mmCIF file of C-alpha atoms in Angstrom:
data_model
loop_
_atom_site.group_PDB
_atom_site.id
_atom_site.type_symbol
_atom_site.label_atom_id
_atom_site.label_comp_id
_atom_site.label_asym_id
_atom_site.label_seq_id
_atom_site.Cartn_x
_atom_site.Cartn_y
_atom_site.Cartn_z
ATOM 1 C CA MET U 1 77.515 107.395 103.737
ATOM 2 C CA SER U 2 80.246 105.224 105.500
ATOM 3 C CA LYS U 3 83.102 102.710 104.304
ATOM 4 C CA ILE U 4 81.534 99.031 104.734
ATOM 5 C CA THR U 5 84.397 96.639 105.995
ATOM 6 C CA LEU U 6 83.379 92.800 105.873
ATOM 7 C CA SER U 7 86.278 90.667 108.104
ATOM 8 C CA GLY U 8 86.929 86.759 108.884
ATOM 9 C CA HIS U 9 87.064 83.504 107.181
ATOM 10 C CA ILE U 10 85.056 81.133 105.604
ATOM 11 C CA LYS U 11 85.799 77.230 105.221
ATOM 12 C CA VAL U 12 85.391 75.289 102.722
ATOM 13 C CA PRO U 13 83.970 71.864 102.843
ATOM 14 C CA ILE U 14 86.795 69.276 101.578
ATOM 15 C CA GLU U 15 84.896 67.916 98.834
ATOM 16 C CA ASP U 16 84.632 71.292 97.638
ATOM 17 C CA LEU U 17 87.899 73.077 97.575
ATOM 18 C CA ASP U 18 88.779 71.937 94.134
ATOM 19 C CA ALA U 19 86.255 74.255 92.485
ATOM 20 C CA VAL U 20 86.625 76.676 95.200
ATOM 21 C CA LEU U 21 90.445 77.484 94.419
ATOM 22 C CA THR U 22 89.779 77.393 90.265
ATOM 23 C CA GLU U 23 87.258 79.933 90.685
ATOM 24 C CA LEU U 24 88.913 81.895 93.352
ATOM 25 C CA PRO U 25 90.859 83.896 90.449
ATOM 26 C CA ASN U 26 87.886 84.599 88.735
ATOM 27 C CA HIS U 27 85.494 85.796 91.740
ATOM 28 C CA ILE U 28 88.925 88.428 92.827
ATOM 29 C CA ALA U 29 89.150 90.054 89.448
ATOM 30 C CA LEU U 30 85.256 90.580 89.231
ATOM 31 C CA THR U 31 85.493 91.718 92.764
ATOM 32 C CA HIS U 32 87.912 94.389 92.070
ATOM 33 C CA GLN U 33 86.210 96.007 89.114
ATOM 34 C CA GLU U 34 82.858 96.549 90.723
ATOM 35 C CA ALA U 35 82.221 99.892 91.509
ATOM 36 C CA GLY U 36 82.985 100.785 95.270
ATOM 37 C CA CYS U 37 85.562 98.181 95.677
ATOM 38 C CA ILE U 38 88.305 99.863 97.677
ATOM 39 C CA THR U 39 90.437 96.407 98.433
ATOM 40 C CA PHE U 40 88.703 92.994 98.640
ATOM 41 C CA THR U 41 92.090 89.597 99.810
ATOM 42 C CA VAL U 42 90.843 85.694 99.427
ATOM 43 C CA THR U 43 93.808 84.270 101.241
ATOM 44 C CA GLN U 44 94.012 80.187 101.946
ATOM 45 C CA ASP U 45 95.108 79.470 105.564
ATOM 46 C CA SER U 46 98.294 77.668 105.287
ATOM 47 C CA ASN U 47 97.594 75.385 108.099
ATOM 48 C CA ASN U 48 94.224 74.628 106.818
ATOM 49 C CA PRO U 49 93.522 74.502 103.507
ATOM 50 C CA GLN U 50 89.974 74.614 104.021
ATOM 51 C CA ARG U 51 89.456 78.281 105.530
ATOM 52 C CA PHE U 52 89.838 81.391 103.570
ATOM 53 C CA ASP U 53 90.504 84.225 105.452
ATOM 54 C CA VAL U 54 88.126 86.873 103.505
ATOM 55 C CA TYR U 55 88.825 91.193 104.266
ATOM 56 C CA GLU U 56 86.820 93.659 101.881
ATOM 57 C CA GLU U 57 85.774 97.163 102.238
ATOM 58 C CA PHE U 58 83.539 98.986 99.933
ATOM 59 C CA THR U 59 83.062 102.387 99.758
ATOM 60 C CA ASN U 60 79.469 102.390 101.127
ATOM 61 C CA LYS U 61 76.813 100.210 102.050
ATOM 62 C CA VAL U 62 74.527 100.593 98.659
ATOM 63 C CA GLU U 63 78.033 99.279 96.902
ATOM 64 C CA PHE U 64 78.372 96.375 99.363
ATOM 65 C CA GLU U 65 74.760 95.071 99.083
ATOM 66 C CA LYS U 66 75.213 95.105 95.467
ATOM 67 C CA HIS U 67 78.513 92.983 95.270
ATOM 68 C CA GLN U 68 76.856 90.715 97.455
ATOM 69 C CA ALA U 69 73.533 90.619 95.374
ATOM 70 C CA ARG U 70 76.055 90.119 92.465
ATOM 71 C CA VAL U 71 77.757 87.206 94.287
ATOM 72 C CA LYS U 72 74.699 84.905 95.216
ATOM 73 C CA THR U 73 73.797 84.949 91.510
ATOM 74 C CA SER U 74 77.261 84.325 89.954
ATOM 75 C CA HIS U 75 79.500 80.957 89.625
ATOM 76 C CA TRP U 76 81.098 81.815 92.875
ATOM 77 C CA GLY U 77 77.753 81.774 94.481
ATOM 78 C CA LYS U 78 77.105 78.351 93.208
ATOM 79 C CA VAL U 79 80.603 76.395 94.412
ATOM 80 C CA THR U 80 80.286 77.905 97.702
ATOM 81 C CA ASN U 81 77.325 77.139 98.204
ATOM 82 C CA LYS U 82 77.818 74.700 101.330
ATOM 83 C CA VAL U 83 80.725 77.183 101.932
ATOM 84 C CA GLU U 84 80.136 78.059 106.356
ATOM 85 C CA ARG U 85 80.692 81.902 106.437
ATOM 86 C CA PHE U 86 82.026 83.558 110.086
ATOM 87 C CA TYR U 87 82.281 87.412 109.245
ATOM 88 C CA THR U 88 82.401 90.343 110.968
ATOM 89 C CA ILE U 89 80.506 93.161 108.975
ATOM 90 C CA THR U 90 81.728 97.397 110.366
ATOM 91 C CA ASP U 91 80.095 100.614 108.963
ATOM 92 C CA HIS U 92 82.548 103.057 109.515
#
């Protein structure tokens, strides 16, 4: 199986920004603990506080899909339900 890379950004509605910032460290920590996670970063843009750059790599598609499923049912999934996502997913 080949590595999966997701890169891009999210745009957070201003009314959800505090909740996203509060939950982000937990989301990052939980993702780093997942099987198959090679790297995972979410960084707030210094010029636009509503934009967060996202970069992640997983060892294979199965582990990436497990991550996606976990996120949908997590607290992070709840606080980011109105976030706009602009991602490119690459299978290496």
